[in-house]
Short mmCIF file of C-alpha atoms in Angstrom, two decimals:
data_model
loop_
_atom_site.label_atom_id
_atom_site.label_comp_id
_atom_site.label_asym_id
_atom_site.label_seq_id
_atom_site.Cartn_x
_atom_site.Cartn_y
_atom_site.Cartn_z
CA MET V 1 41.97 36.39 26.96
CA ARG V 2 44.27 33.91 25.20
CA ILE V 3 42.75 31.36 22.83
CA GLY V 4 44.77 28.37 21.71
CA ALA V 5 44.35 25.10 19.82
CA PHE V 6 44.52 21.82 21.75
CA VAL V 7 46.14 19.37 19.33
CA LEU V 8 45.80 15.66 20.10
CA GLY V 9 46.91 14.09 16.84
CA ALA V 10 43.74 12.00 17.02
CA GLN V 11 43.54 8.98 14.71
CA PHE V 12 39.93 8.65 13.62
CA PRO V 13 38.55 5.32 12.40
CA GLY V 14 39.78 4.48 8.91
CA GLN V 15 42.74 6.88 9.10
CA GLN V 16 46.44 6.10 9.11
CA GLN V 17 48.70 7.36 11.88
CA ASP V 18 50.68 9.58 9.52
CA GLU V 19 47.41 11.25 8.46
CA ALA V 20 46.67 12.14 12.06
CA LEU V 21 50.14 13.59 12.59
CA ASP V 22 50.03 15.53 9.33
CA ARG V 23 46.69 17.04 10.38
CA ALA V 24 48.19 17.97 13.76
CA VAL V 25 51.10 19.82 12.15
CA ARG V 26 48.88 21.59 9.60
CA GLU V 27 46.45 22.59 12.34
CA ALA V 28 49.24 24.17 14.37
CA GLU V 29 50.56 26.06 11.36
CA ALA V 30 47.04 27.25 10.57
CA ALA V 31 46.66 28.45 14.17
CA GLU V 32 49.67 30.74 13.78
CA GLU V 33 48.52 31.94 10.38
CA ALA V 34 44.99 32.65 11.58
CA GLY V 35 46.05 34.57 14.68
CA LEU V 36 45.43 32.21 17.60
CA ASP V 37 47.61 32.76 20.65
CA ASP V 38 48.82 29.27 21.51
CA VAL V 39 49.08 25.65 20.45
CA TRP V 40 48.89 22.95 23.14
CA LEU V 41 50.17 19.47 22.30
CA ALA V 42 48.97 16.23 23.87
CA GLU V 43 51.03 13.11 24.49
CA HIS V 44 49.83 9.49 24.53
CA HIS V 45 51.33 6.03 24.17
CA PHE V 46 50.04 2.92 22.42
CA VAL V 47 46.52 4.27 21.66
CA SER V 48 44.87 5.89 18.67
CA TYR V 49 43.21 8.50 20.91
CA GLY V 50 46.36 10.51 20.19
CA VAL V 51 49.32 9.23 18.20
CA CYS V 52 51.91 11.80 19.34
CA PRO V 53 54.16 9.95 21.85
CA SER V 54 56.38 12.96 22.63
CA ALA V 55 54.81 16.38 23.01
CA VAL V 56 58.21 18.06 23.47
CA THR V 57 59.47 16.60 20.18
CA LEU V 58 56.45 17.87 18.28
CA ALA V 59 56.78 21.19 20.10
CA ALA V 60 60.36 21.50 18.85
CA LEU V 61 59.21 20.99 15.26
CA LEU V 62 56.41 23.54 15.57
CA LEU V 63 58.59 26.13 17.30
CA GLY V 64 60.90 25.86 14.32
CA ARG V 65 58.06 26.29 11.85
CA THR V 66 56.44 29.26 13.59
CA ARG V 67 57.61 32.68 14.70
CA ARG V 68 54.92 34.16 16.98
CA ILE V 69 52.60 31.65 18.54
CA GLY V 70 53.13 30.12 21.99
CA VAL V 71 53.68 26.35 22.00
CA GLY V 72 53.05 24.20 25.07
CA THR V 73 52.64 20.58 26.09
CA ALA V 74 49.28 19.47 27.44
CA VAL V 75 50.80 17.46 28.81
CA SER V 76 54.14 15.73 29.06
CA VAL V 77 53.52 12.68 31.25
CA LEU V 78 55.99 12.91 34.11
CA PRO V 79 55.79 9.34 35.50
CA THR V 80 57.00 7.91 32.16
CA THR V 81 60.01 10.19 31.68
CA HIS V 82 63.01 11.26 33.74
CA PRO V 83 62.53 14.77 35.17
CA VAL V 84 66.11 15.76 34.31
CA ALA V 85 65.73 14.67 30.68
CA LEU V 86 62.48 16.62 30.44
CA GLY V 87 64.08 19.59 32.19
CA GLU V 88 66.98 19.65 29.74
CA GLN V 89 64.61 19.52 26.77
CA THR V 90 62.47 22.26 28.29
CA ALA V 91 65.44 24.55 28.92
CA LEU V 92 66.64 24.00 25.36
CA LEU V 93 63.26 24.83 23.81
CA HIS V 94 62.86 27.86 26.07
CA LEU V 95 66.22 29.27 25.00
CA VAL V 96 66.03 28.65 21.27
CA SER V 97 62.41 29.83 20.95
CA ASP V 98 62.86 33.16 22.76
CA GLY V 99 60.57 32.07 25.57
CA ARG V 100 57.66 30.80 23.47
CA PHE V 101 57.59 27.34 25.08
CA THR V 102 55.46 26.33 28.07
CA LEU V 103 55.89 22.96 29.76
CA GLY V 104 52.68 21.31 30.87
CA VAL V 105 53.10 18.19 33.00
CA GLY V 106 50.66 15.66 34.37
CA ARG V 107 50.34 12.42 36.26
CA GLY V 108 48.82 10.49 33.35
CA GLY V 109 46.98 7.29 34.19
CA PRO V 110 47.63 3.79 35.57
CA TRP V 111 48.34 2.50 32.08
CA VAL V 112 50.72 -0.12 30.71
CA ASP V 113 53.02 2.79 29.79
CA LEU V 114 54.33 2.59 33.36
CA GLU V 115 55.49 -0.97 32.75
CA VAL V 116 57.03 -0.26 29.36
CA PHE V 117 59.01 2.78 30.50
CA GLY V 118 60.03 1.25 33.81
CA GLY V 119 58.48 3.61 36.35
CA GLY V 120 55.95 1.12 37.61
CA LEU V 121 52.71 1.90 39.39
CA ALA V 122 54.57 3.73 42.17
CA ALA V 123 55.67 6.42 39.69
CA TYR V 124 51.99 7.20 39.12
CA GLU V 125 50.58 6.72 42.62
CA GLU V 126 53.41 7.89 44.90
CA HIS V 127 56.32 9.60 43.19
CA PHE V 128 54.71 12.36 41.12
CA PRO V 129 55.48 15.07 43.74
CA GLU V 130 59.12 13.96 43.93
CA ALA V 131 59.45 14.02 40.14
CA LEU V 132 57.79 17.44 39.90
CA ASP V 133 60.06 18.93 42.55
CA LEU V 134 63.16 17.56 40.84
CA LEU V 135 61.99 19.01 37.52
CA LEU V 136 61.35 22.44 39.08
CA ARG V 137 64.77 22.46 40.76
CA TRP V 138 66.36 21.67 37.39
CA LEU V 139 64.63 24.66 35.83
CA ARG V 140 65.52 27.04 38.68
CA GLU V 141 68.92 26.11 40.12
CA PRO V 142 72.48 26.08 38.72
CA ARG V 143 73.40 22.67 40.18
CA VAL V 144 71.14 19.81 41.21
CA ASP V 145 71.42 16.53 43.09
CA ALA V 146 68.73 14.06 44.09
CA ARG V 147 68.30 12.09 47.30
CA GLY V 148 64.68 10.97 46.99
CA GLU V 149 63.02 7.60 47.04
CA ARG V 150 62.88 7.24 43.25
CA PHE V 151 65.68 9.52 42.03
CA ARG V 152 69.16 9.48 43.53
CA PHE V 153 72.26 10.98 41.93
CA ARG V 154 75.26 13.16 42.78
CA GLU V 155 75.26 16.92 42.17
CA VAL V 156 75.62 17.88 38.51
CA PRO V 157 75.58 21.25 36.72
CA VAL V 158 72.46 22.33 34.84
CA VAL V 159 73.39 22.70 31.17
CA PRO V 160 71.93 24.59 29.42
CA ARG V 161 70.55 26.85 32.13
CA PRO V 162 67.33 28.67 31.27
CA ASP V 163 68.05 32.29 30.40
CA ARG V 164 67.23 34.29 33.52
CA SER V 165 66.84 37.49 31.54
CA ALA V 166 64.23 36.16 29.12
CA VAL V 167 60.57 36.95 29.76
CA PRO V 168 58.34 33.93 29.02
CA HIS V 169 55.98 34.20 26.06
CA GLY V 170 52.98 36.29 26.99
CA GLY V 171 54.96 38.53 29.33
CA VAL V 172 54.08 36.65 32.53
CA ARG V 173 56.86 35.51 34.85
CA ARG V 174 56.57 32.88 37.54
CA SER V 175 57.30 33.81 41.13
CA GLY V 176 60.80 32.98 42.20
CA GLY V 177 62.74 33.66 39.03
CA ALA V 178 62.86 33.38 35.28
CA GLY V 179 62.84 30.30 33.14
CA PRO V 180 60.27 28.28 31.25
CA PRO V 181 56.71 28.54 32.57
CA VAL V 182 55.29 25.27 33.93
CA ILE V 183 51.65 24.27 34.36
CA VAL V 184 50.17 21.14 35.95
CA ALA V 185 47.18 19.14 34.73
CA CYS V 186 44.82 18.80 37.68
CA THR V 187 42.09 16.18 37.86
CA SER V 188 41.98 15.56 41.62
CA PRO V 189 42.03 17.62 44.83
CA ALA V 190 45.46 16.18 45.67
CA THR V 191 46.96 17.51 42.45
CA VAL V 192 45.26 20.88 42.93
CA ARG V 193 46.86 21.12 46.37
CA LEU V 194 50.23 20.11 44.94
CA ALA V 195 50.07 22.72 42.17
CA ALA V 196 48.97 25.40 44.63
CA ALA V 197 51.75 24.61 47.10
CA ARG V 198 54.32 24.90 44.27
CA LEU V 199 52.54 28.02 42.96
CA LEU V 200 52.04 26.49 39.54
CA PRO V 201 48.99 27.28 37.40
CA MET V 202 46.56 24.52 36.50
CA LEU V 203 45.38 22.96 33.27
CA VAL V 204 41.79 21.81 33.88
CA GLY V 205 40.17 19.21 31.66
CA MET V 206 37.47 19.39 29.03
CA HIS V 207 35.24 16.98 30.98
CA CYS V 208 34.70 19.67 33.66
CA GLY V 209 31.88 22.18 33.59
CA ASP V 210 32.20 25.78 34.74
CA GLU V 211 31.03 25.06 38.29
CA GLU V 212 33.65 22.38 38.83
CA LYS V 213 36.36 24.56 37.31
CA ALA V 214 35.33 27.42 39.59
CA ARG V 215 35.59 25.12 42.62
CA MET V 216 39.07 24.05 41.51
CA THR V 217 40.32 27.59 41.06
CA SER V 218 38.90 28.61 44.44
CA MET V 219 40.55 25.62 46.09
CA TRP V 220 43.85 26.39 44.35
CA ARG V 221 43.75 29.98 45.62
CA ARG V 222 42.98 28.90 49.20
CA GLU V 223 45.73 26.30 49.20
CA ALA V 224 48.28 28.69 47.68
CA LEU V 225 47.56 31.29 50.36
CA ALA V 226 47.65 28.63 53.08
CA ALA V 227 51.10 27.61 51.81
CA GLY V 228 52.31 31.13 52.62
CA HIS V 229 52.57 32.61 49.13
CA PRO V 230 51.96 36.39 48.96
CA PRO V 231 48.40 37.28 47.91
CA GLU V 232 49.55 39.50 45.04
CA THR V 233 51.73 36.70 43.66
CA VAL V 234 48.92 34.18 44.01
CA GLU V 235 46.58 36.42 42.04
CA SER V 236 49.22 36.96 39.36
CA VAL V 237 49.86 33.25 38.86
CA ALA V 238 46.11 32.52 38.91
CA THR V 239 45.78 34.43 35.64
CA ARG V 240 47.75 31.65 33.96
CA HIS V 241 45.33 28.77 34.57
CA VAL V 242 44.28 27.10 31.31
CA SER V 243 40.87 25.59 30.54
CA ALA V 244 40.71 22.75 28.01
CA GLY V 245 37.61 22.42 25.87
CA VAL V 246 36.14 21.68 22.46
CA ALA V 247 35.26 24.30 19.85
CA GLN V 248 33.34 23.86 16.62
CA VAL V 249 32.19 26.93 14.73
CA ALA V 250 29.30 26.66 12.27
CA ASP V 251 26.36 28.64 10.94
CA SER V 252 24.06 27.04 13.52
CA HIS V 253 24.30 25.18 16.79
CA ASP V 254 22.71 22.08 15.24
CA GLU V 255 25.19 22.03 12.37
CA ALA V 256 28.18 22.28 14.70
CA ARG V 257 26.78 19.67 17.07
CA GLU V 258 25.97 17.18 14.30
CA SER V 259 29.43 17.50 12.73
CA LEU V 260 30.98 16.47 16.05
CA LEU V 261 28.46 13.70 16.69
CA LYS V 262 29.32 12.29 13.28
CA GLY V 263 33.05 11.96 13.99
CA MET V 264 33.91 12.05 17.68
CA PRO V 265 32.10 9.00 19.10
CA GLY V 266 33.92 6.54 16.83
CA TRP V 267 37.27 8.09 17.69
CA LEU V 268 36.50 8.10 21.41
CA ARG V 269 35.22 4.52 21.37
CA GLU V 270 38.33 3.17 19.66
CA GLY V 271 40.93 5.47 21.22
CA LEU V 272 39.85 5.38 24.84
CA GLY V 273 38.96 1.69 24.60
CA GLN V 274 42.59 0.82 23.85
CA HIS V 275 43.91 1.87 27.26
CA VAL V 276 45.27 -1.09 29.25
CA THR V 277 45.81 -0.77 33.00
CA VAL V 278 49.22 -1.78 34.28
CA ASP V 279 47.85 -3.78 37.22
CA GLY V 280 44.72 -5.23 35.66
CA ARG V 281 42.35 -2.98 37.63
CA PRO V 282 38.91 -2.65 36.05
CA ARG V 283 38.19 0.58 34.24
CA SER V 284 34.98 2.21 33.15
CA MET V 285 34.52 4.29 30.01
CA ARG V 286 31.99 7.00 29.26
CA ASP V 287 29.45 6.31 26.56
CA PRO V 288 31.07 8.02 23.53
CA VAL V 289 27.84 9.49 22.16
CA ASP V 290 26.71 10.82 25.54
CA TYR V 291 30.18 12.23 26.20
CA THR V 292 30.22 14.01 22.84
CA ARG V 293 26.80 15.50 23.59
CA LEU V 294 28.06 16.67 26.98
CA LEU V 295 31.09 18.35 25.42
CA CYS V 296 28.81 20.12 22.93
CA GLU V 297 26.80 21.55 25.80
CA LEU V 298 29.77 22.55 27.95
CA HIS V 299 31.94 24.23 25.36
CA PRO V 300 31.88 26.72 22.44
CA VAL V 301 30.05 24.64 19.83
CA GLY V 302 27.75 26.59 17.52
CA THR V 303 27.58 29.99 15.85
CA PRO V 304 30.38 32.52 16.31
CA ARG V 305 28.23 34.52 18.74
CA LEU V 306 27.33 31.42 20.78
CA CYS V 307 31.00 30.37 20.91
CA ALA V 308 32.10 33.83 22.04
CA ASP V 309 29.37 33.96 24.68
CA ARG V 310 30.33 30.57 26.09
CA LEU V 311 34.00 31.46 26.31
CA ALA V 312 33.17 34.76 27.98
CA ALA V 313 30.81 33.03 30.42
CA THR V 314 33.44 30.46 31.37
CA ALA V 315 35.99 33.20 31.94
CA GLU V 316 33.54 35.13 34.13
CA ARG V 317 32.41 32.11 36.16
CA THR V 318 35.83 30.51 36.68
CA GLY V 319 38.32 33.37 36.45
CA ILE V 320 40.18 31.42 33.74
CA SER V 321 40.95 33.46 30.65
CA ARG V 322 43.30 31.09 28.80
CA PHE V 323 41.80 28.32 26.67
CA ALA V 324 43.11 25.23 24.89
CA LEU V 325 40.38 24.20 22.46
CA LEU V 326 40.14 20.91 20.57
CA LEU V 327 39.43 21.90 16.96
CA GLU V 328 39.93 18.57 15.19
CA GLY V 329 36.67 16.98 16.36
CA THR V 330 35.44 16.21 12.85
CA GLY V 331 38.58 14.21 12.07
CA ASP V 332 38.81 15.86 8.66
CA HIS V 333 41.94 17.76 7.64
CA ASP V 334 40.29 20.55 5.64
CA ALA V 335 37.43 20.91 8.11
CA THR V 336 39.90 21.25 10.99
CA VAL V 337 41.84 24.02 9.26
CA HIS V 338 38.56 25.74 8.36
CA ASN V 339 37.46 25.52 11.99
CA VAL V 340 40.74 27.13 13.10
CA HIS V 341 40.20 30.05 10.75
CA ARG V 342 36.56 30.53 11.75
CA LEU V 343 37.48 30.54 15.44
CA ALA V 344 40.22 33.11 14.87
CA GLY V 345 38.42 35.21 12.30
CA GLU V 346 34.83 35.19 13.57
CA VAL V 347 34.90 34.38 17.31
CA LEU V 348 38.02 36.16 18.58
CA PRO V 349 36.92 39.60 17.31
CA LEU V 350 33.72 39.26 19.37
CA LEU V 351 35.82 38.66 22.47
CA ARG V 352 38.35 41.41 21.89
#
């Protein structure tokens, strides 16, 4: 089992943006110091839900400040960046970090980001598979051209090429060759099918319960086999799915729950409420208090034993044994670092 921190760089009400980023960096450094396995970095634009606009940039900083821990993006939003630019950055981080970097990519949402960065709604609704395939070719082939609907360019050499002799962090290699590991955020059956066809592991969201995650992993396995991938390879890649969640360790379940209910609803209300759709479509938002309560019931929130039991139960029910856990739910710098150390020092030993 691999346990990592899911770092959003969340700006809680009353905080400055630099405070949120400083907490994100300190949390990641604490994760390495405490003994967690990974740090996963989120990316958002124009909202206080998360004030990191470039997960790969923050990943570069953290890879330079750490020596052991895996660092991944959760996720880099593919419709708002060029796949070749992201591929070049990924190859660079893979090479200079001795394989500690994992690229997570996702579709994002129908937000105004698409207008600002020039992809338009089609980049979100239609062209994600084309962008993903171009990115994967860049990470796997020595020379690449593009003749798709969105991307068209002559053949160019891939520089720098990912080191084909390096084993990715964690010792797990993708089918088809070396290079940086890639995961895909999946929130719909279409994206599950896409990830399975490309034999890429999934990142599944914190809003999902164990039953839904189990259905997604079963669907992924069926679709991967239907695409013709060898069963042994499918099972190997399936071990690299990642489950996002929330973790808050305290001396009692009530104490952990109340600490999150005190901080998270205000952050969710402000941060998620700032999203603007690119085409004016109406959007609904979960009630922040009810959503926080749901997260407390779904995820490891409570005593060390309760947290360990919930992680073990999710792994057993879903087959997912890698976790990206939001640890900054109180919004407080010192409390976040303390939560990191309690998770690593009191929960992990019960799992291992």
